[in-house]
Coordinates of C-alpha atoms in Angstrom, one line a residue:
M1 CA 63.4 102.8 104.0
R2 CA 65.9 100.3 102.6
S3 CA 67.2 100.8 99.0
L4 CA 66.2 98.4 96.2
D5 CA 69.7 96.9 96.3
R6 CA 69.3 96.2 100.0
L7 CA 65.9 94.6 99.6
R8 CA 67.1 92.5 96.7
Q9 CA 70.1 91.2 98.6
S10 CA 67.9 90.4 101.6
Y11 CA 65.9 87.9 99.5
D12 CA 68.4 86.7 96.9
E13 CA 71.8 86.4 98.7
D14 CA 73.3 85.0 101.8
A15 CA 72.7 87.2 104.9
Q16 CA 76.5 87.8 105.0
V17 CA 76.4 89.6 101.7
V18 CA 75.7 93.3 101.8
V19 CA 75.4 95.6 98.8
Q20 CA 77.0 99.0 99.3
D21 CA 74.6 102.0 99.0
R22 CA 74.7 105.7 99.7
K23 CA 74.1 105.2 103.4
S24 CA 76.6 102.4 103.9
P25 CA 79.7 103.2 106.1
P26 CA 83.2 103.0 104.8
R27 CA 85.0 99.7 105.1
V28 CA 87.9 98.6 107.2
L29 CA 90.7 96.9 105.2
F30 CA 94.0 95.6 106.5
S31 CA 97.2 96.8 104.8
D32 CA 99.9 94.8 106.5
T33 CA 99.9 96.2 110.1
E34 CA 97.8 99.3 109.2
L35 CA 94.0 99.7 109.0
L36 CA 92.5 101.6 106.1
L37 CA 89.1 103.1 106.2
E38 CA 87.8 103.2 102.7
E39 CA 84.8 104.3 100.8
V40 CA 83.9 101.6 98.2
P41 CA 81.8 102.2 95.1
I42 CA 78.0 102.0 95.4
G43 CA 76.8 98.6 94.3
T44 CA 79.9 96.8 95.6
R45 CA 79.1 93.5 97.2
V46 CA 80.7 93.1 100.6
V47 CA 81.1 89.5 101.7
F48 CA 81.4 89.2 105.5
P49 CA 82.5 86.1 107.4
N50 CA 79.8 84.0 109.1
P51 CA 79.4 84.7 112.8
P52 CA 81.5 82.4 115.0
V53 CA 79.9 79.0 115.5
E54 CA 79.2 78.4 119.2
P55 CA 82.1 76.4 120.7
L56 CA 81.6 73.1 122.3
A57 CA 80.5 73.5 125.9
N58 CA 83.2 71.1 127.2
A59 CA 86.2 70.7 124.9
R60 CA 87.9 68.1 127.1
A61 CA 84.8 65.9 127.3
A62 CA 84.4 66.2 123.5
I63 CA 88.0 65.1 122.9
R64 CA 87.6 62.1 125.3
W65 CA 84.4 61.1 123.7
A66 CA 86.0 61.2 120.2
I67 CA 88.9 59.0 121.1
N68 CA 86.6 56.6 122.9
H69 CA 84.2 56.5 119.9
P70 CA 86.5 56.8 116.9
E71 CA 85.5 56.5 113.3
G72 CA 86.3 53.1 111.7
C73 CA 88.5 51.6 114.4
D74 CA 88.8 50.5 118.0
P75 CA 88.9 53.2 120.8
L76 CA 92.4 54.5 121.5
H77 CA 92.6 52.8 124.9
A78 CA 91.9 49.4 123.3
Q79 CA 94.9 49.9 120.9
L80 CA 97.4 50.5 123.7
R81 CA 99.6 47.9 125.5
P82 CA 102.5 48.3 127.9
G83 CA 105.9 48.7 126.3
M84 CA 104.8 49.8 122.9
K85 CA 106.5 52.7 121.1
V86 CA 104.2 55.7 120.3
V87 CA 104.9 58.8 118.2
I88 CA 102.5 61.7 118.7
A89 CA 102.7 64.1 115.7
L90 CA 101.5 67.7 115.9
D91 CA 100.6 70.4 113.4
D92 CA 103.1 73.2 113.6
I93 CA 102.3 76.8 114.4
S94 CA 101.4 77.7 110.8
L95 CA 97.9 77.0 112.1
P96 CA 95.8 78.7 113.4
L97 CA 96.3 82.3 112.5
P98 CA 96.9 84.3 114.6
P99 CA 98.1 81.7 117.2
M100 CA 95.2 80.8 119.6
R101 CA 95.0 81.8 123.2
T102 CA 96.5 79.3 125.5
P103 CA 95.8 76.5 126.2
D104 CA 96.3 75.7 122.6
V105 CA 93.9 72.9 121.5
R106 CA 97.0 70.7 120.9
Q107 CA 97.9 71.1 124.5
T108 CA 94.4 70.0 125.6
I109 CA 94.6 66.9 123.4
L110 CA 98.1 66.0 124.6
E111 CA 97.1 66.3 128.3
I112 CA 94.3 63.8 127.7
V113 CA 96.2 61.4 125.5
L114 CA 99.4 61.4 127.6
N115 CA 97.5 60.5 130.7
L116 CA 95.8 57.7 128.8
L117 CA 99.1 56.4 127.6
A118 CA 100.6 56.5 131.1
D119 CA 97.6 54.7 132.5
S120 CA 98.1 52.0 129.9
G121 CA 101.8 51.5 130.7
V122 CA 103.1 53.2 127.6
D123 CA 106.1 55.3 128.4
D124 CA 108.1 55.2 125.2
V125 CA 106.5 58.3 123.7
H126 CA 108.0 60.9 121.3
L127 CA 106.3 64.2 120.4
L128 CA 107.1 65.2 116.9
I129 CA 106.2 68.5 115.2
A130 CA 105.1 67.8 111.6
N131 CA 106.8 70.8 110.1
A132 CA 107.9 69.2 106.8
L133 CA 110.0 71.9 105.1
H134 CA 108.7 74.6 107.3
R135 CA 111.1 76.2 109.7
R136 CA 111.9 74.6 113.1
L137 CA 109.9 76.0 116.0
T138 CA 111.9 77.8 118.7
P139 CA 111.9 76.3 122.2
R140 CA 109.6 79.2 123.3
E141 CA 107.1 78.5 120.5
M142 CA 107.3 74.8 121.3
E143 CA 106.5 75.4 125.0
R144 CA 103.6 77.8 124.2
M145 CA 102.0 75.1 122.0
V146 CA 102.0 72.3 124.5
G147 CA 102.2 74.1 127.9
S148 CA 105.2 74.2 130.3
K149 CA 104.4 70.9 132.1
I150 CA 104.5 68.8 128.9
F151 CA 107.4 70.9 127.5
N152 CA 109.6 70.4 130.6
A153 CA 108.8 66.6 130.7
Y154 CA 109.7 65.9 127.0
Y155 CA 111.9 68.6 125.7
P156 CA 114.6 68.4 124.2
D157 CA 115.1 64.6 123.8
R158 CA 111.5 63.5 123.3
Y159 CA 109.8 66.6 121.9
T160 CA 111.4 67.6 118.6
N161 CA 110.8 69.2 115.2
H162 CA 110.7 66.8 112.2
D163 CA 114.0 67.0 110.3
A164 CA 113.4 66.3 106.6
E165 CA 117.2 66.4 106.0
E166 CA 118.4 64.2 108.8
P167 CA 120.7 61.5 107.3
G168 CA 118.8 58.2 107.4
G169 CA 115.8 59.9 109.0
I170 CA 113.4 59.1 106.1
V171 CA 112.0 55.7 105.0
E172 CA 110.6 55.2 101.5
L173 CA 107.5 53.0 101.7
G174 CA 107.1 52.5 98.0
E175 CA 105.1 54.3 95.3
T176 CA 101.4 55.0 94.5
E177 CA 99.7 53.8 91.4
A178 CA 100.6 57.2 89.9
H179 CA 104.3 56.6 90.7
E180 CA 104.4 59.2 93.6
K181 CA 107.1 58.4 96.1
V182 CA 105.9 57.7 99.6
R183 CA 108.5 58.9 102.0
I184 CA 107.9 59.2 105.8
S185 CA 109.9 59.9 109.0
R186 CA 111.7 56.9 110.3
R187 CA 110.4 57.7 113.8
A188 CA 106.8 57.2 112.5
V189 CA 107.6 54.1 110.5
E190 CA 109.3 52.4 113.5
A191 CA 106.6 53.3 116.0
D192 CA 103.9 50.8 117.0
L193 CA 101.3 53.6 116.8
V194 CA 101.3 57.1 115.4
I195 CA 98.8 59.5 116.9
Y196 CA 98.3 62.7 114.9
C197 CA 96.9 65.8 116.6
N198 CA 95.5 68.1 113.9
V199 CA 94.0 71.6 113.7
N200 CA 91.6 72.2 110.8
F201 CA 91.7 76.0 110.2
V202 CA 90.6 75.8 106.5
P203 CA 89.3 72.8 104.5
M204 CA 92.6 72.1 102.9
D205 CA 94.0 71.0 106.3
G206 CA 94.0 67.6 107.9
G207 CA 93.2 64.2 106.4
H208 CA 95.9 62.4 104.5
K209 CA 97.7 65.8 104.3
S210 CA 98.7 65.5 107.9
V211 CA 101.2 62.6 108.0
G212 CA 101.9 62.4 104.2
T213 CA 102.9 66.0 103.9
G214 CA 104.0 67.0 107.5
L215 CA 106.4 64.1 108.0
T216 CA 108.0 63.8 104.6
D217 CA 111.0 65.3 102.8
Y218 CA 111.7 67.2 99.7
L219 CA 111.6 64.1 97.5
G220 CA 108.2 63.2 99.0
L221 CA 106.8 66.7 98.4
R222 CA 107.9 66.6 94.7
A223 CA 104.8 64.4 94.1
H224 CA 102.4 67.3 94.5
H225 CA 104.2 70.6 95.4
T226 CA 104.6 71.4 91.8
P227 CA 103.1 73.8 89.2
H228 CA 101.6 70.8 87.5
A229 CA 99.5 69.8 90.6
I230 CA 98.6 73.4 91.3
R231 CA 97.3 74.0 87.7
G232 CA 95.3 70.8 88.1
S233 CA 93.5 72.0 91.2
K234 CA 90.3 73.9 90.6
S235 CA 90.0 74.6 94.3
Y236 CA 92.5 74.3 97.1
M237 CA 89.6 74.6 99.7
E238 CA 87.5 71.7 98.3
P239 CA 89.6 68.5 98.3
K240 CA 87.5 66.8 95.6
H241 CA 88.3 69.6 93.2
S242 CA 92.1 69.5 94.0
A243 CA 94.7 67.5 92.1
L244 CA 97.0 68.3 95.0
H245 CA 94.7 66.6 97.4
G246 CA 94.3 63.7 94.9
S247 CA 98.0 63.1 95.1
V248 CA 98.1 63.5 98.9
D249 CA 95.2 61.0 99.3
R250 CA 97.0 58.4 97.1
I251 CA 100.1 58.8 99.2
G252 CA 98.1 58.7 102.5
R253 CA 96.4 55.5 101.6
V254 CA 99.7 53.8 101.1
I255 CA 100.8 55.1 104.5
D256 CA 97.7 53.8 106.2
Q257 CA 98.3 50.3 104.7
Q258 CA 101.8 50.2 106.3
I259 CA 101.6 52.4 109.4
D260 CA 99.0 52.3 112.2
V261 CA 97.8 55.9 112.4
F262 CA 95.1 57.2 114.8
H263 CA 94.0 60.7 113.8
I264 CA 92.5 63.2 116.2
E265 CA 91.1 66.1 114.1
T266 CA 89.8 69.3 115.4
C267 CA 88.0 72.3 113.9
L268 CA 88.0 75.8 115.3
N269 CA 85.5 78.6 114.9
N270 CA 86.5 82.0 113.5
R271 CA 86.5 84.2 116.7
M272 CA 89.8 85.9 115.8
Y273 CA 89.3 89.0 117.9
D274 CA 87.6 89.8 121.2
G275 CA 88.0 92.2 124.0
P276 CA 89.3 95.7 122.9
L277 CA 89.7 94.5 119.3
A278 CA 86.3 92.7 119.0
F279 CA 85.1 95.4 116.6
L280 CA 87.4 94.0 113.9
G281 CA 85.1 91.0 113.7
K282 CA 82.0 93.1 113.2
R283 CA 80.3 94.6 110.2
E284 CA 80.8 98.4 110.1
E285 CA 77.0 98.8 110.1
D286 CA 77.0 97.2 113.6
F287 CA 79.7 99.5 115.1
T288 CA 78.7 101.2 118.2
D289 CA 80.0 104.7 119.1
L290 CA 82.5 102.9 121.3
D291 CA 83.6 100.8 118.4
R292 CA 84.1 103.8 116.2
T293 CA 86.1 105.5 118.9
A294 CA 88.2 102.4 119.4
L295 CA 88.9 102.1 115.6
A296 CA 89.9 105.8 115.4
G297 CA 92.2 105.4 118.4
L298 CA 93.8 102.2 117.0
R299 CA 94.4 103.8 113.6
W300 CA 96.0 106.8 115.2
T301 CA 98.2 104.7 117.3
L302 CA 99.3 102.4 114.4
G303 CA 100.0 105.5 112.3
K304 CA 102.4 106.8 115.0
T305 CA 104.1 103.4 115.7
P306 CA 107.1 102.2 113.7
R307 CA 106.4 99.2 111.5
A308 CA 108.6 96.8 113.4
L309 CA 106.8 97.6 116.6
R310 CA 103.4 97.2 115.0
Q311 CA 104.4 93.8 113.8
Q312 CA 105.5 92.7 117.3
I313 CA 102.2 94.0 118.8
F314 CA 100.0 92.2 116.3
H315 CA 101.9 89.0 116.6
R316 CA 101.5 89.0 120.4
V317 CA 97.7 89.4 120.2
P318 CA 96.3 85.8 120.5
A319 CA 93.0 84.7 119.0
A320 CA 90.0 83.6 121.0
Y321 CA 89.2 80.6 118.8
G322 CA 86.9 77.9 120.2
L323 CA 86.7 74.2 119.4
I324 CA 83.6 73.5 117.4
A325 CA 84.2 69.9 116.3
V326 CA 86.5 67.0 117.1
A327 CA 86.6 63.5 115.5
A328 CA 89.1 60.6 115.8
G329 CA 89.9 57.3 114.2
R330 CA 90.7 56.4 110.6
T331 CA 92.0 59.1 108.4
E332 CA 89.2 59.7 105.8
L333 CA 86.3 59.0 108.1
A334 CA 87.5 61.4 110.8
H335 CA 88.5 64.0 108.3
E336 CA 85.1 64.1 106.5
K337 CA 83.3 64.5 109.8
V338 CA 85.4 67.5 110.8
L339 CA 85.2 69.0 107.3
E340 CA 81.5 69.4 107.7
A341 CA 82.0 71.8 110.6
C342 CA 84.8 73.6 108.8
R343 CA 82.5 74.3 105.8
R344 CA 79.7 75.4 108.1
Q345 CA 81.9 78.0 109.7
L346 CA 83.7 79.4 106.6
F347 CA 81.6 79.3 103.5
V348 CA 79.2 82.1 102.4
K349 CA 76.9 81.7 99.4
V350 CA 77.3 84.4 96.7
K351 CA 75.3 84.7 93.5
G352 CA 77.5 84.9 90.5
Q353 CA 81.1 86.0 89.8
S354 CA 82.5 89.5 89.9
D355 CA 84.7 91.4 87.5
V356 CA 86.7 93.0 90.3
L357 CA 87.7 91.5 93.7
I358 CA 89.1 93.7 96.5
C359 CA 91.1 92.1 99.4
G360 CA 92.9 93.7 102.3
I361 CA 96.2 91.8 102.9
P362 CA 96.9 91.5 106.7
Y363 CA 100.2 91.2 108.4
I364 CA 100.2 87.4 108.8
S365 CA 100.2 84.2 106.7
P366 CA 100.9 80.6 107.6
Y367 CA 104.6 81.2 106.7
N368 CA 105.6 84.3 108.7
V369 CA 104.4 83.7 112.3
N370 CA 106.5 86.0 114.5
S371 CA 108.1 87.5 111.4
I372 CA 107.3 90.0 108.5
L373 CA 105.2 89.4 105.5
N374 CA 107.8 89.6 102.7
P375 CA 106.9 90.2 99.0
L376 CA 106.6 86.5 98.1
L377 CA 104.2 86.0 101.0
V378 CA 102.1 89.0 99.9
Q379 CA 101.9 87.2 96.6
V380 CA 100.9 84.0 98.4
M381 CA 98.1 85.7 100.3
A382 CA 96.8 87.5 97.2
C383 CA 97.1 85.0 94.4
G384 CA 97.4 81.8 96.4
Y385 CA 94.9 82.1 99.3
F386 CA 92.4 85.0 98.9
F387 CA 91.9 84.3 95.2
N388 CA 91.3 80.6 96.0
M389 CA 88.9 81.0 99.0
N390 CA 86.2 79.1 97.1
R391 CA 84.7 75.7 96.5
G392 CA 85.5 75.3 92.9
I393 CA 84.3 78.4 91.1
P394 CA 86.4 81.5 91.7
L395 CA 84.6 84.6 92.9
V396 CA 86.3 86.7 90.2
K397 CA 85.8 86.1 86.5
K398 CA 88.4 84.8 84.1
G399 CA 90.5 87.8 83.1
G400 CA 89.2 89.8 86.0
T401 CA 91.0 92.2 88.3
L402 CA 92.3 91.7 91.8
I403 CA 92.9 94.8 93.9
L404 CA 94.9 94.2 97.1
T405 CA 96.0 96.7 99.8
H406 CA 99.5 96.3 101.1
P407 CA 102.7 98.4 101.2
C408 CA 104.7 95.6 99.4
M409 CA 107.9 96.6 101.2
D410 CA 111.1 95.0 100.0
E411 CA 111.9 93.4 103.4
F412 CA 112.9 89.9 104.2
D413 CA 113.6 88.1 107.5
P414 CA 117.2 86.6 107.0
V415 CA 116.6 84.2 109.9
Q416 CA 113.3 82.6 108.7
H417 CA 113.5 83.3 105.0
P418 CA 117.1 83.3 103.7
S419 CA 116.4 81.4 100.5
Y420 CA 113.5 83.7 99.7
I421 CA 115.9 86.6 99.3
E422 CA 117.9 84.9 96.6
F423 CA 114.7 83.6 94.9
F424 CA 113.2 87.1 94.8
H425 CA 116.2 89.1 93.8
R426 CA 118.0 86.7 91.6
L427 CA 115.4 84.4 90.0
L428 CA 112.3 86.5 89.5
P429 CA 114.2 89.1 87.4
E430 CA 115.2 86.2 85.1
T431 CA 111.8 84.5 84.8
T432 CA 108.4 84.5 86.6
D433 CA 107.3 81.3 84.8
A434 CA 106.6 78.7 87.4
M435 CA 107.3 75.8 85.1
E436 CA 110.7 77.3 84.2
L437 CA 111.6 78.0 87.8
H438 CA 110.6 74.4 88.7
R439 CA 112.7 72.9 85.9
R440 CA 115.8 75.1 86.1
Y441 CA 116.3 76.1 89.8
E442 CA 114.3 74.2 92.3
R443 CA 116.8 71.3 92.8
E444 CA 119.7 73.8 93.1
F445 CA 118.0 75.6 96.0
A446 CA 116.7 72.4 97.6
Q447 CA 120.3 70.9 97.7
N448 CA 122.1 74.1 98.6
P449 CA 124.3 73.1 101.6
S450 CA 123.9 76.5 103.3
Y451 CA 120.1 76.4 103.1
V452 CA 120.1 72.8 104.3
H453 CA 122.2 73.8 107.3
L454 CA 120.1 76.8 108.1
Y455 CA 116.9 74.6 107.9
R456 CA 118.4 71.9 110.1
K457 CA 120.3 73.9 112.7
G458 CA 118.5 77.3 112.6
N459 CA 114.9 78.4 112.2
A460 CA 114.9 78.8 108.4
Y461 CA 112.4 77.6 105.9
H462 CA 113.9 74.9 103.6
G463 CA 115.7 76.1 100.4
A464 CA 112.9 74.7 98.2
H465 CA 110.1 76.6 100.1
P466 CA 110.1 79.9 98.2
F467 CA 109.4 77.8 95.0
Y468 CA 106.3 76.4 96.7
M469 CA 105.2 79.9 97.6
W470 CA 105.5 81.0 94.0
Y471 CA 103.7 77.9 92.7
W472 CA 100.9 78.5 95.2
G473 CA 99.9 81.6 93.3
E474 CA 100.0 79.9 89.9
N475 CA 96.2 79.6 89.5
G476 CA 95.7 83.2 90.4
R477 CA 98.3 84.4 87.9
Q478 CA 96.8 82.2 85.2
H479 CA 93.2 83.3 85.9
L480 CA 93.5 87.0 86.6
G481 CA 93.9 89.6 83.9
Q482 CA 95.1 92.4 86.2
I483 CA 96.4 92.7 89.7
I484 CA 96.7 96.2 91.4
A485 CA 98.6 96.8 94.6
V486 CA 97.2 99.8 96.5
G487 CA 99.6 101.7 98.7
A488 CA 102.7 99.9 97.5
E489 CA 105.6 102.0 98.8
N490 CA 107.9 101.2 95.8
Q491 CA 107.5 100.5 92.1
H492 CA 109.9 97.5 91.7
V493 CA 108.1 94.9 93.9
P494 CA 104.8 95.1 92.1
R495 CA 106.5 95.4 88.8
L496 CA 108.7 92.3 89.4
M497 CA 105.5 90.3 90.2
G498 CA 103.7 91.6 87.1
W499 CA 101.4 93.8 89.1
E500 CA 100.3 97.4 88.7
R501 CA 100.2 99.9 91.6
A502 CA 97.9 102.7 92.8
D503 CA 98.2 105.2 95.5
T504 CA 94.6 104.9 96.6
L505 CA 91.7 102.4 96.4
A506 CA 89.7 104.9 94.3
E507 CA 92.5 105.1 91.8
A508 CA 92.7 101.3 91.7
V509 CA 89.0 101.0 91.1
D510 CA 89.2 103.5 88.2
M511 CA 92.1 101.5 86.7
A512 CA 90.1 98.3 87.0
R513 CA 87.0 99.9 85.4
G514 CA 89.2 101.0 82.6
R515 CA 90.0 97.4 81.9
Q516 CA 86.7 95.7 82.9
G517 CA 84.2 98.4 81.9
R518 CA 82.4 101.1 83.8
T519 CA 79.6 98.7 84.8
A520 CA 82.0 96.1 86.2
Q521 CA 80.7 94.2 89.2
I522 CA 82.9 94.7 92.3
T523 CA 83.1 92.4 95.3
L524 CA 85.0 93.1 98.6
M525 CA 86.0 90.1 100.6
H526 CA 85.9 91.5 104.2
H527 CA 88.7 89.9 106.1
P528 CA 89.3 89.3 109.0
P529 CA 88.1 86.8 110.1
L530 CA 88.5 84.3 107.2
V531 CA 85.6 84.1 104.8
M532 CA 85.2 81.7 101.8
T533 CA 82.6 81.7 99.1
E534 CA 80.4 79.2 97.4
V535 CA 79.6 80.9 94.1
A536 CA 76.1 80.0 92.7
V537 CA 75.8 80.0 88.9
S538 CA 73.6 78.2 86.5
A539 CA 74.3 74.5 85.9
E540 CA 75.4 75.3 82.3
E541 CA 77.8 78.0 83.6
A542 CA 79.2 75.8 86.3
T543 CA 79.9 73.0 83.8
R544 CA 81.7 75.6 81.5
L545 CA 83.7 77.1 84.3
L546 CA 84.8 73.8 85.8
G547 CA 85.5 72.5 82.4
E548 CA 87.8 75.4 81.7
A549 CA 89.8 74.5 84.8
E550 CA 90.0 70.9 83.8
A551 CA 91.3 72.0 80.3
R552 CA 94.1 74.2 81.6
P553 CA 97.5 73.1 80.1
Q554 CA 99.4 71.1 82.6
G555 CA 102.9 71.9 81.3
G556 CA 104.0 68.3 81.2
A557 CA 103.5 65.0 79.4
S558 CA 100.8 63.8 81.8
H559 CA 97.9 65.3 83.8
K560 CA 98.7 63.1 86.7
P561 CA 100.8 65.3 89.1
G562 CA 102.7 62.4 90.4
V563 CA 103.9 61.3 87.0
A564 CA 104.7 64.8 85.9
A565 CA 106.6 65.4 89.1
K566 CA 108.6 62.3 88.6
E567 CA 109.8 63.6 85.3
E568 CA 110.7 67.0 86.7
P569 CA 113.2 68.5 87.1

């Protein structure tokens, strides 16, 4: 017979929310490249991802239909003419995570679009990766994303990474009504048509963010990649609650007035694991004997394998994502259509907030593909992403506790993240205040000749990028009263970020209860795959909570992020 808690959740909460009772199994949590098997307290709410949405039966047909029936404009074939210049911009490999099994959806789109261009007599075509201040992709990564046939035909002259520091490579189109600078790649400005191929992995992707953020430079990103804009964003994952998206949208509308952009937006399901690792996408209640044996074997193997080799193994396991939606045409119309599918896949309804939130931090983020998760990126995953996986109301209460599982090793990739090393070891000991870091040091790192050279000629993130990573966790730091790192292998990394540490999850829960009370409500976000919450509270409580977010101090003379950014630094 089911317990009262189980009966209650069956009627009152989403089917993906399970209340831990005495008969519940232990839970699997990622801790970088290791898997923990943890008993969580009775009464803990465990929020599981939605099952994968069934993929479209024929992805190629769906893409063709979308570009022939676009939102708000003529079909793509009707916009083409012989001799025109076309730039096809592509999202970089920060999405999806882990990289999807080949053929990547971007390859599928390109195969269709390039054939259409050829049939229309268009042969002046350039493929441009919209990596903004992210690192350049390696040739091998570029080939994997588009397939060997396209790679061999276009690389290296007509298939390139966007270079935000190329002399003369950026054109300023003007300013928005909030005085944000609109700066875009010269290649895109001088093209007769820009076709953007997008992957929506979470709701903050796509839309005006594609061109306006992916093909700009440091001065363009200063409009919204600031602590001011982050503090003004109640939810990263719901654009209407995000000051960052408000700024991006204003910039995007100026771009659309001056550049002909045809968007092709896609949305993937969350089938992150299949085959021998399929059990990682299941609830522990649904494990078969074979699944439990596979888990035990995997944990034993990972425990005997050096960390560097574990990282290589996990990064080489592609995801079995399937295409669940595709739309094309004008920016906002196509984006909203795809957002509907994205929300349907990701959001789980949960009743009320919790005092304590538990998250297992995996080995990967958008900013360390084929690399290690350094301390700044652990912070991004904890305070920036997992805390913000909601539609406006955080899952954890103001002043609540976040418990994360990760070893927090003091390791950095000198090839991908050289500026992170100086940021972490030189700047954070001086101050962790995002406003102060923005004012005193951001421009110095952005203009550092060595970091500019490594960004342009190597495979390094831009010198300004570690600042964005710290800003990204600003809302979590402002909201949370306590952060505890379970299994941190040193004291100084958690201490430097203002966190506490615990050896075990049980110890961390006791520490959290010491702060939040013995009856504290605990919720476990069961990643992977990704799961986001839509927290249901009373209308009065929702007004109060959203009002608190609106009233947060912005740290500048104006609440408009574009104006504040113009004044800083």
